[in-house]
Coordinates of N, CA, C and O in Angstrom, one line a residue:
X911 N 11.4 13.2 45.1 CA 12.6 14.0 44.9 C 13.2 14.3 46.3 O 12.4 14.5 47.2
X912 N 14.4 14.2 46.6 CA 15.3 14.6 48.0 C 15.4 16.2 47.7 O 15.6 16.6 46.5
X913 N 15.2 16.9 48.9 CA 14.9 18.3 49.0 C 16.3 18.7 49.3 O 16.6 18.1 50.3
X914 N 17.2 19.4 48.7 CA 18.4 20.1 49.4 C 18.5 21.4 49.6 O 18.9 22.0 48.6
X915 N 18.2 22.2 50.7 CA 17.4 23.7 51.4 C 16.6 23.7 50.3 O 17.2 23.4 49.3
X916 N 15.9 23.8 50.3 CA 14.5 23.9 49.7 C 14.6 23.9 48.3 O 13.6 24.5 47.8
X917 N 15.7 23.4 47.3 CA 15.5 23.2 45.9 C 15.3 21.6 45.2 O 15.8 20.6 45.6
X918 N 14.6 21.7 44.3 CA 14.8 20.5 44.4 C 16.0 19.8 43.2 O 16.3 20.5 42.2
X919 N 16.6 18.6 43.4 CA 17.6 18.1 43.1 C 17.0 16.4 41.9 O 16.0 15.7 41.9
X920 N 17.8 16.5 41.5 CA 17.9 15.6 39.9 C 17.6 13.7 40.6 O 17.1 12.7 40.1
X921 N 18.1 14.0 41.8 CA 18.4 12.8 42.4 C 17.1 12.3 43.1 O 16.9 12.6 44.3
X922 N 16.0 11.5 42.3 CA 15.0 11.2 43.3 C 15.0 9.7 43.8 O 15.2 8.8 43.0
X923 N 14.7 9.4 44.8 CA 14.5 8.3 45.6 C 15.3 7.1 45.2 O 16.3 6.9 45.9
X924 N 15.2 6.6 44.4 CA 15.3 5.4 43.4 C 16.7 5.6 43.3 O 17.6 4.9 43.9
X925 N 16.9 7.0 42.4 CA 18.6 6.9 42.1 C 19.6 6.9 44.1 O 20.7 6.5 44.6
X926 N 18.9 7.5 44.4 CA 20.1 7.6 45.9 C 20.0 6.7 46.2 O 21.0 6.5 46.8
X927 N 19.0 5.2 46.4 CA 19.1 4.1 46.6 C 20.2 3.4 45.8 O 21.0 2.7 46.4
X928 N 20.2 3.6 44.4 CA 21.3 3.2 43.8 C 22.5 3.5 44.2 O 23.2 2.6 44.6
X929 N 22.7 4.4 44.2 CA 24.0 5.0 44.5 C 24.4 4.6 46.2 O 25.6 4.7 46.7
X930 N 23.3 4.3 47.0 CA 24.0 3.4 48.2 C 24.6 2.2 48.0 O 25.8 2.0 48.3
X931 N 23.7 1.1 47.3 CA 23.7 0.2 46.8 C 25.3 0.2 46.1 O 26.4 -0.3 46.6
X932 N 25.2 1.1 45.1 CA 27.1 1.2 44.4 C 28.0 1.3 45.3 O 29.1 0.6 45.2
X933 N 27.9 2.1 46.3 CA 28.4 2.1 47.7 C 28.9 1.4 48.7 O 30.0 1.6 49.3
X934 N 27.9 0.3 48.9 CA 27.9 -1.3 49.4 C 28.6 -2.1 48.8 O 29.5 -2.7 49.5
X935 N 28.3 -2.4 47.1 CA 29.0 -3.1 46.5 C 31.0 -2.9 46.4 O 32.0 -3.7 46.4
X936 N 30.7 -1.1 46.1 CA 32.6 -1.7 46.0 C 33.1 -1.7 47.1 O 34.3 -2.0 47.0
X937 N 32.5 -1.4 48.6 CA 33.1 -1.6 50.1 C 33.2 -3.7 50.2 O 34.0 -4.3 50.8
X938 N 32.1 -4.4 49.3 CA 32.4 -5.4 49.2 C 33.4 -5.8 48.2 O 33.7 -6.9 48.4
X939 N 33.8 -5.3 47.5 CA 34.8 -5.5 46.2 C 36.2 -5.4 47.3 O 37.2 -6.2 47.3
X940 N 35.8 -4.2 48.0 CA 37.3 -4.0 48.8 C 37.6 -5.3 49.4 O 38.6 -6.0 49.2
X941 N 36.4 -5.5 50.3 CA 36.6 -6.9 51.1 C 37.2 -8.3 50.7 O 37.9 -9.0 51.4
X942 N 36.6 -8.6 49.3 CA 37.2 -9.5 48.5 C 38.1 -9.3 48.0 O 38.8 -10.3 48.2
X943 N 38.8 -8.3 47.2 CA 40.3 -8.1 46.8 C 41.4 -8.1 48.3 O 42.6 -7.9 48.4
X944 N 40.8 -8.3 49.2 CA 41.7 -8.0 50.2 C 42.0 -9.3 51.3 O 43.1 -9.7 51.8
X945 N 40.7 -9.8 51.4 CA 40.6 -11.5 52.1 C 40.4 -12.2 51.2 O 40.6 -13.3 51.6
X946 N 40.3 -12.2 50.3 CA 39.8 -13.2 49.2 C 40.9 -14.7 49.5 O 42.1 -14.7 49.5
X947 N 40.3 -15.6 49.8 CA 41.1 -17.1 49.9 C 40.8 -17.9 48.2 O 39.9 -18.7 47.8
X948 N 41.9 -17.3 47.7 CA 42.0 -17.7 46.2 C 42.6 -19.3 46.3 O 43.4 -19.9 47.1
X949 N 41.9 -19.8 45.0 CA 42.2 -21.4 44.8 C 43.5 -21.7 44.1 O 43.9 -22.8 44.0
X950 N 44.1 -20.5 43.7 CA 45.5 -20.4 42.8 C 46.2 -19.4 44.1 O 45.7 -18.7 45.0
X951 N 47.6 -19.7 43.8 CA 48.7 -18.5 44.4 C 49.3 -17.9 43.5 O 50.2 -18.2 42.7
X952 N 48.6 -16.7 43.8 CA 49.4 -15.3 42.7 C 50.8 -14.9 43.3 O 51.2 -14.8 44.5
X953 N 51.3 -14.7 42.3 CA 52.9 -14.3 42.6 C 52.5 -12.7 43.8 O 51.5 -12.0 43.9
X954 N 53.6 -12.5 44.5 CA 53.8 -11.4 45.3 C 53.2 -9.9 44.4 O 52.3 -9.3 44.8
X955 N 53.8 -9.6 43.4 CA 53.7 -8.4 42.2 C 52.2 -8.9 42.0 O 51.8 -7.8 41.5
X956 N 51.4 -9.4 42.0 CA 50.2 -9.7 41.7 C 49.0 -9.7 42.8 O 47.9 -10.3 42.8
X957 N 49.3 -8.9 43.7 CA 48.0 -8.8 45.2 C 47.5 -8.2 44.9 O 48.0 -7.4 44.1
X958 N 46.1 -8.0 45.1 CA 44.7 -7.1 44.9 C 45.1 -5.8 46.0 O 44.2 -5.3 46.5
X959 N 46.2 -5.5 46.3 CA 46.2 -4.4 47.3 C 45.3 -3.1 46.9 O 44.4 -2.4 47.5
X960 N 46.1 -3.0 45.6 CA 45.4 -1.6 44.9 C 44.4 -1.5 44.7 O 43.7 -0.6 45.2
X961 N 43.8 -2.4 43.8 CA 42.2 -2.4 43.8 C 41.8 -2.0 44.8 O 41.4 -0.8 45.0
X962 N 41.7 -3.4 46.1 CA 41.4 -3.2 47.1 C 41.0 -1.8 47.5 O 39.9 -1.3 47.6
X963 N 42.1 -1.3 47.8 CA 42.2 0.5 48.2 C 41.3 1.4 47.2 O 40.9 2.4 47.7
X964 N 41.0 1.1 45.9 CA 40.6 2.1 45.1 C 39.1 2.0 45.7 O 38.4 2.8 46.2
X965 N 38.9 0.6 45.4 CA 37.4 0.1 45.9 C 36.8 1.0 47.4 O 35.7 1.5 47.6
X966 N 38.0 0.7 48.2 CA 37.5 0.6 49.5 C 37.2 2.6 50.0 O 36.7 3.3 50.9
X967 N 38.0 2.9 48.6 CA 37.7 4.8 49.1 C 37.1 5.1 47.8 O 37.4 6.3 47.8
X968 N 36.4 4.9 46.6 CA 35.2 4.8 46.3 C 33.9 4.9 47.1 O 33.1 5.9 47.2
X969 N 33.8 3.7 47.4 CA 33.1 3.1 48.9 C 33.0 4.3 49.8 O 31.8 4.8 49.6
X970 N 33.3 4.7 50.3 CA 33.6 5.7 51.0 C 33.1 7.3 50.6 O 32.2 7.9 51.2
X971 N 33.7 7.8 49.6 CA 33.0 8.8 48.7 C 31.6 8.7 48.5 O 30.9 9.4 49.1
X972 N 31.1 7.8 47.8 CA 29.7 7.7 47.3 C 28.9 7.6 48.5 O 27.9 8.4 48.7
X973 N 29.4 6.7 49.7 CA 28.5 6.2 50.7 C 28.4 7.7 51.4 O 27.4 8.3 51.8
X974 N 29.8 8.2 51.4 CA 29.4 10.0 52.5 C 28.6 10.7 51.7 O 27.7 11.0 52.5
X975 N 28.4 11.1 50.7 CA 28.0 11.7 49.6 C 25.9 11.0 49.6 O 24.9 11.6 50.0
X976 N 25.9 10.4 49.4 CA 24.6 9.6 50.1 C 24.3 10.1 51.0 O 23.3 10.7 51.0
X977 N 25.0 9.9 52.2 CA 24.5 10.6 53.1 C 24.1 11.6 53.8 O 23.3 11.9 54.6
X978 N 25.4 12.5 52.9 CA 24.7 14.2 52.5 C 23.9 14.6 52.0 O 23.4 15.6 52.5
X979 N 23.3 14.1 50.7 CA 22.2 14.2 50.0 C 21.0 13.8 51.0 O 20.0 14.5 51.1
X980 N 21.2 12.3 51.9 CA 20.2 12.2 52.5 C 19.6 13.0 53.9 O 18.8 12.7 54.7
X981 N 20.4 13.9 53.8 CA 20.6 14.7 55.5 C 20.4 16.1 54.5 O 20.4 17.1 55.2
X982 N 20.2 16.3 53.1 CA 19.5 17.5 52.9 C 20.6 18.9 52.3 O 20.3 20.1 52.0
X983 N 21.9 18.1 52.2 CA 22.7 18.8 51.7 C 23.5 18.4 50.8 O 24.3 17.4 50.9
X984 N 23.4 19.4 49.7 CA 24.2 19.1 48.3 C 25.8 18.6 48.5 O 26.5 19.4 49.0
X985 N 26.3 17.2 48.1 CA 27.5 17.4 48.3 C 28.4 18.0 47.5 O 28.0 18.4 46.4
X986 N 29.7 18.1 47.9 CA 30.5 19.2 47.0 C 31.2 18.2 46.0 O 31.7 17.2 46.5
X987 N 31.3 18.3 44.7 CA 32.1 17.9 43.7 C 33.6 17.8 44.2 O 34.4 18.8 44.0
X988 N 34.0 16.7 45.1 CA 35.2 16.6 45.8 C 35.0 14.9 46.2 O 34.1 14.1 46.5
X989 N 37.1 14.5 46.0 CA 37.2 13.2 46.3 C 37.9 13.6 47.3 O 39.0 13.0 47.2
X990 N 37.9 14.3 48.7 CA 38.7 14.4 50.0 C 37.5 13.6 50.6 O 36.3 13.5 50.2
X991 N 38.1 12.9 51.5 CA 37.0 11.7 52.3 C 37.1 12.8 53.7 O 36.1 12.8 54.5
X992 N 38.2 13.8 54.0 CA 38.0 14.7 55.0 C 36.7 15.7 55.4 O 35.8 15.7 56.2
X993 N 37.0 16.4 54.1 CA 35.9 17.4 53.7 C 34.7 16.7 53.6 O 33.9 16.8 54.6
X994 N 34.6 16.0 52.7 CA 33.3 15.1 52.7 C 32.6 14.6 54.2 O 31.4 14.7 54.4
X995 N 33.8 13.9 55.3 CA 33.4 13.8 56.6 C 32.8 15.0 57.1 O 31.5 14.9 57.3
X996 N 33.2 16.1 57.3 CA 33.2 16.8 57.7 C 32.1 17.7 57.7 O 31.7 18.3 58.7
X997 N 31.4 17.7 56.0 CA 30.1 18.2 56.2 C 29.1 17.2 56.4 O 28.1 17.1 55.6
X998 N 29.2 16.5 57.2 CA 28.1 15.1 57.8 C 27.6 15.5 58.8 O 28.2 15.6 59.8
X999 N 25.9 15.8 58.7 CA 25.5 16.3 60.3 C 26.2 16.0 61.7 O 26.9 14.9 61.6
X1000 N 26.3 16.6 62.9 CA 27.6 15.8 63.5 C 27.2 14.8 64.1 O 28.0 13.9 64.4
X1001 N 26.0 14.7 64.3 CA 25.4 13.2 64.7 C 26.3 11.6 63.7 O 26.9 10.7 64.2
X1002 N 26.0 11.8 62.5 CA 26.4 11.1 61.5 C 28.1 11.0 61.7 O 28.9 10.0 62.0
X1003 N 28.3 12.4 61.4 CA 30.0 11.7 61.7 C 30.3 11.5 62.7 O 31.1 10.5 62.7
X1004 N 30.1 12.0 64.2 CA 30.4 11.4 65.2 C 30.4 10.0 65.5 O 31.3 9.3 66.0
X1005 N 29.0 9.3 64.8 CA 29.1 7.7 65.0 C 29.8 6.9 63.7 O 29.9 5.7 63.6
X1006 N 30.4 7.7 62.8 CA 31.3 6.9 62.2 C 32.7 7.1 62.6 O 33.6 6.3 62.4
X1007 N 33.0 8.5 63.3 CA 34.5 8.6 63.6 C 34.6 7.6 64.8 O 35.6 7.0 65.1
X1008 N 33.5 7.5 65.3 CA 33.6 7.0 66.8 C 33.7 5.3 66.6 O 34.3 4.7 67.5
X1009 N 33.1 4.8 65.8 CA 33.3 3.3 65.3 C 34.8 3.0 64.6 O 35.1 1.8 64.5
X1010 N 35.9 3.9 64.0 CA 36.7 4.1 63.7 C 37.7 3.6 64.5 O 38.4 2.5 64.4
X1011 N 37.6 5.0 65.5 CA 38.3 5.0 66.7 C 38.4 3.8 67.3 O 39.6 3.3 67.4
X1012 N 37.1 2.9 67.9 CA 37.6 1.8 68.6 C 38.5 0.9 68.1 O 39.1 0.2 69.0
X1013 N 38.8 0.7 66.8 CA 40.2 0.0 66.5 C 41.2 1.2 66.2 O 42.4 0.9 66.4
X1014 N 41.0 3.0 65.6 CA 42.0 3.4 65.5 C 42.0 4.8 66.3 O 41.6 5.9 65.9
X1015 N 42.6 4.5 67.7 CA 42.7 6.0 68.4 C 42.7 7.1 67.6 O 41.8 8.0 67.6
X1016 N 44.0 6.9 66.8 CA 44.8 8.0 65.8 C 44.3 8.4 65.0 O 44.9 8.8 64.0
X1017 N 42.6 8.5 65.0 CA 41.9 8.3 63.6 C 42.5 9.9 63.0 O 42.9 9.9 61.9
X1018 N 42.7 11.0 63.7 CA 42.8 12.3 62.7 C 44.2 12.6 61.9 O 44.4 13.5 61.0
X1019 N 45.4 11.3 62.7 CA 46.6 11.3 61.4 C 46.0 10.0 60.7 O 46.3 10.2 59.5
X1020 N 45.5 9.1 60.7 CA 45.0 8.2 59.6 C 44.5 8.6 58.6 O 44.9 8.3 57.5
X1021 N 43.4 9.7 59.2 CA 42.3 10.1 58.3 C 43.5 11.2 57.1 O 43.4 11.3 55.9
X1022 N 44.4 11.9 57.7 CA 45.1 12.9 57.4 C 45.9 12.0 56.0 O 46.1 12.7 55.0
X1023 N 46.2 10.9 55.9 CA 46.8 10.3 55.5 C 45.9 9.4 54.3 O 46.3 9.1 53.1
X1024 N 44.8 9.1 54.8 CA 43.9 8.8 53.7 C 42.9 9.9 52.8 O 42.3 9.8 51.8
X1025 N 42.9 11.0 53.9 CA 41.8 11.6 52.9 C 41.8 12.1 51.3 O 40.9 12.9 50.9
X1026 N 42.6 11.6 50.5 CA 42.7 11.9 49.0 C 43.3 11.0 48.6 O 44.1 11.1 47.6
X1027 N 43.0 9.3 49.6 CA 43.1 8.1 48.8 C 42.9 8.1 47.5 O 43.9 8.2 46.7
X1028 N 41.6 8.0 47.0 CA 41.2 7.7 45.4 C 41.9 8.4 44.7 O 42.5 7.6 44.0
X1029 N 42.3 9.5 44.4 CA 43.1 10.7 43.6 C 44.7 10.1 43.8 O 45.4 9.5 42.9
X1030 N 44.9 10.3 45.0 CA 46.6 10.1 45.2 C 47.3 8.4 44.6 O 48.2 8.4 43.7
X1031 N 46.6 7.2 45.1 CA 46.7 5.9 44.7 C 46.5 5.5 43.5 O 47.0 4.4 43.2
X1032 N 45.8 6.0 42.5 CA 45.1 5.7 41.7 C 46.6 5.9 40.3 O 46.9 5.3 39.2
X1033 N 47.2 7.1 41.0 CA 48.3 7.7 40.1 C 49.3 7.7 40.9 O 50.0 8.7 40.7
X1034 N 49.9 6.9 41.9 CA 50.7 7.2 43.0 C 52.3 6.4 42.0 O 53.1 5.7 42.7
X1035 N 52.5 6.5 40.9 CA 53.6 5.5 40.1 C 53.9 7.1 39.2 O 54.8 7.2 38.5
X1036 N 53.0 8.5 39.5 CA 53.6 9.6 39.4 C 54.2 10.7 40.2 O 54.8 11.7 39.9
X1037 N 53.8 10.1 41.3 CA 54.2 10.6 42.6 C 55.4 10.9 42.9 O 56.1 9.9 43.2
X1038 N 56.0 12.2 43.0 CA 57.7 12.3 43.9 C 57.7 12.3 44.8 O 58.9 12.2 45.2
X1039 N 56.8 12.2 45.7 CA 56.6 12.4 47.3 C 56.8 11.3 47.7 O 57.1 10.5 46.8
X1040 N 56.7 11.0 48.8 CA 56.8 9.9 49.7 C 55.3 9.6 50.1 O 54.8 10.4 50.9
X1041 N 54.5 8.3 49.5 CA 53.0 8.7 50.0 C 52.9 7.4 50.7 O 53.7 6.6 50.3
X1042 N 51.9 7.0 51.7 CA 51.6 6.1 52.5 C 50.3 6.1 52.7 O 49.9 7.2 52.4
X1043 N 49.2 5.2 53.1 CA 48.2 5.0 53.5 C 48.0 3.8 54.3 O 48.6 2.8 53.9
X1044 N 47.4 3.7 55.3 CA 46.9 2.2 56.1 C 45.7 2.1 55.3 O 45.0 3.1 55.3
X1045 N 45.3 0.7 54.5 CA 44.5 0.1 54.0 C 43.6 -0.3 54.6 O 42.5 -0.1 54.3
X1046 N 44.0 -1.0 55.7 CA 43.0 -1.6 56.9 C 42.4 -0.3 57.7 O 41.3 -0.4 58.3
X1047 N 43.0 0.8 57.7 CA 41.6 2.3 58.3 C 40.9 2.6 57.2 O 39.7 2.8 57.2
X1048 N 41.4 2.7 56.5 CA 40.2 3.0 54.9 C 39.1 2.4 54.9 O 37.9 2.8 54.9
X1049 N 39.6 0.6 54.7 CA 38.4 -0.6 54.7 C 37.6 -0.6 56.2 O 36.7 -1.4 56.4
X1050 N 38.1 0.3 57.2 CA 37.8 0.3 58.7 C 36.8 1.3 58.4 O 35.7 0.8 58.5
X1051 N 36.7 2.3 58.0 CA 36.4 3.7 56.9 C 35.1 3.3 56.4 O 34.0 3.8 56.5
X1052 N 35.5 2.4 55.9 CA 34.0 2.4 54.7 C 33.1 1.5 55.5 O 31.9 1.7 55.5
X1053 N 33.8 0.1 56.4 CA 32.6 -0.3 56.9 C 31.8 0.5 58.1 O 30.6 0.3 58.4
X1054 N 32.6 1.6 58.9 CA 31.6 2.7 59.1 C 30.7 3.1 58.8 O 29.6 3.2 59.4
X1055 N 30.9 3.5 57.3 CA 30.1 4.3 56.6 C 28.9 3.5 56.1 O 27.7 3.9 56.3
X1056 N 29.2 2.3 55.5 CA 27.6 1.0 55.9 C 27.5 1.2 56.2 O 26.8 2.2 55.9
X1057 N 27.7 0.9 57.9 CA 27.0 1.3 59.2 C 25.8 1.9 59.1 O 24.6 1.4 59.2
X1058 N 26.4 3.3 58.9 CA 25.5 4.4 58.1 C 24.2 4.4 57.6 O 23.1 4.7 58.1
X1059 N 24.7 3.9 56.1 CA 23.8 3.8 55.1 C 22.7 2.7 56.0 O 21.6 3.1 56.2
X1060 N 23.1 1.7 56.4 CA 21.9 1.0 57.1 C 21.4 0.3 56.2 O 20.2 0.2 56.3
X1061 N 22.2 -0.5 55.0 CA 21.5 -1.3 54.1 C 21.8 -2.6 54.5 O 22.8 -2.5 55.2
X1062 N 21.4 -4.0 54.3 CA 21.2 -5.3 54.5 C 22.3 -5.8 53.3 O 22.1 -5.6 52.1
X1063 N 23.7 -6.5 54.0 CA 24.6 -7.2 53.1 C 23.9 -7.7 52.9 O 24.1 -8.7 52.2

């Protein structure tokens, strides 16, 4: 069982392995909806963008979330990738903001911009607002967060 302050939690060994593992996989899902060198040419209206993005901040959730659990603290029933950063021992987030940064200085309006990816994109064809996200810091985002987790593609 993984200890979170001293209670113990539903999640033992096996499943938080999984749940890295799910983690891994759709940061690779992202990767392929996004580079994928397809044998057919899909029309323009037909790019994996979206997926791509749903995948790639998925990915991102589960993998922070993992690593809350594995550092001993319950994570909060929340899809902000902010919040979620944010309660990461600072060791942990430091070396993922900081792997960020080397391709995105700007990480704290990126991050501002993506942190309610999954929620906002997922339904963004309801949206009145004006919404934007850079894809490539999200997918920048999550292979961080591997990093992280420390599992073998």
């Amino acid at each position: 069982m993984t200890q979170i302050k001293g209670a113990k939690i539903t999640m033992d060994e096996h499943r938080l392995l999984l749940a890295k593992v799910q983690s891994q996989q759709f940061q690779a899902a992202f990767e392929r909806c996004w580079n994928l060198n397809r044998e057919f040419d899909l029309a323009p209206e037909y790019i994996l963008g979206m997926p791509a993005l749903m995948c790639a901040a998925l990915s991102i959730e589960i993998g922070l979330k993992s690593l809350l659990i594995e550092s001993g603290t319950r994570p909060k029933k929340e899809h902000n990738l902010r919040l979620l950063l944010n309660d990461l021992p600072p060791a942990i987030k430091a070396s993922i903001v900081d792997d960020v940064k080397a391709t995105y200085p700007d990480f704290q309006s990126q991050i501002a911009n993506a942190e309610k990816a999954f929620v906002t994109w997922r339904y963004f064809y309801e949206s009145e607002d004006h919404i934007e996200v850079n894809i490539l810091f999200v997918g920048a985002l999550g292979a961080a967060v591997q990093k992280q987790l420390n599992l073998k593609w």
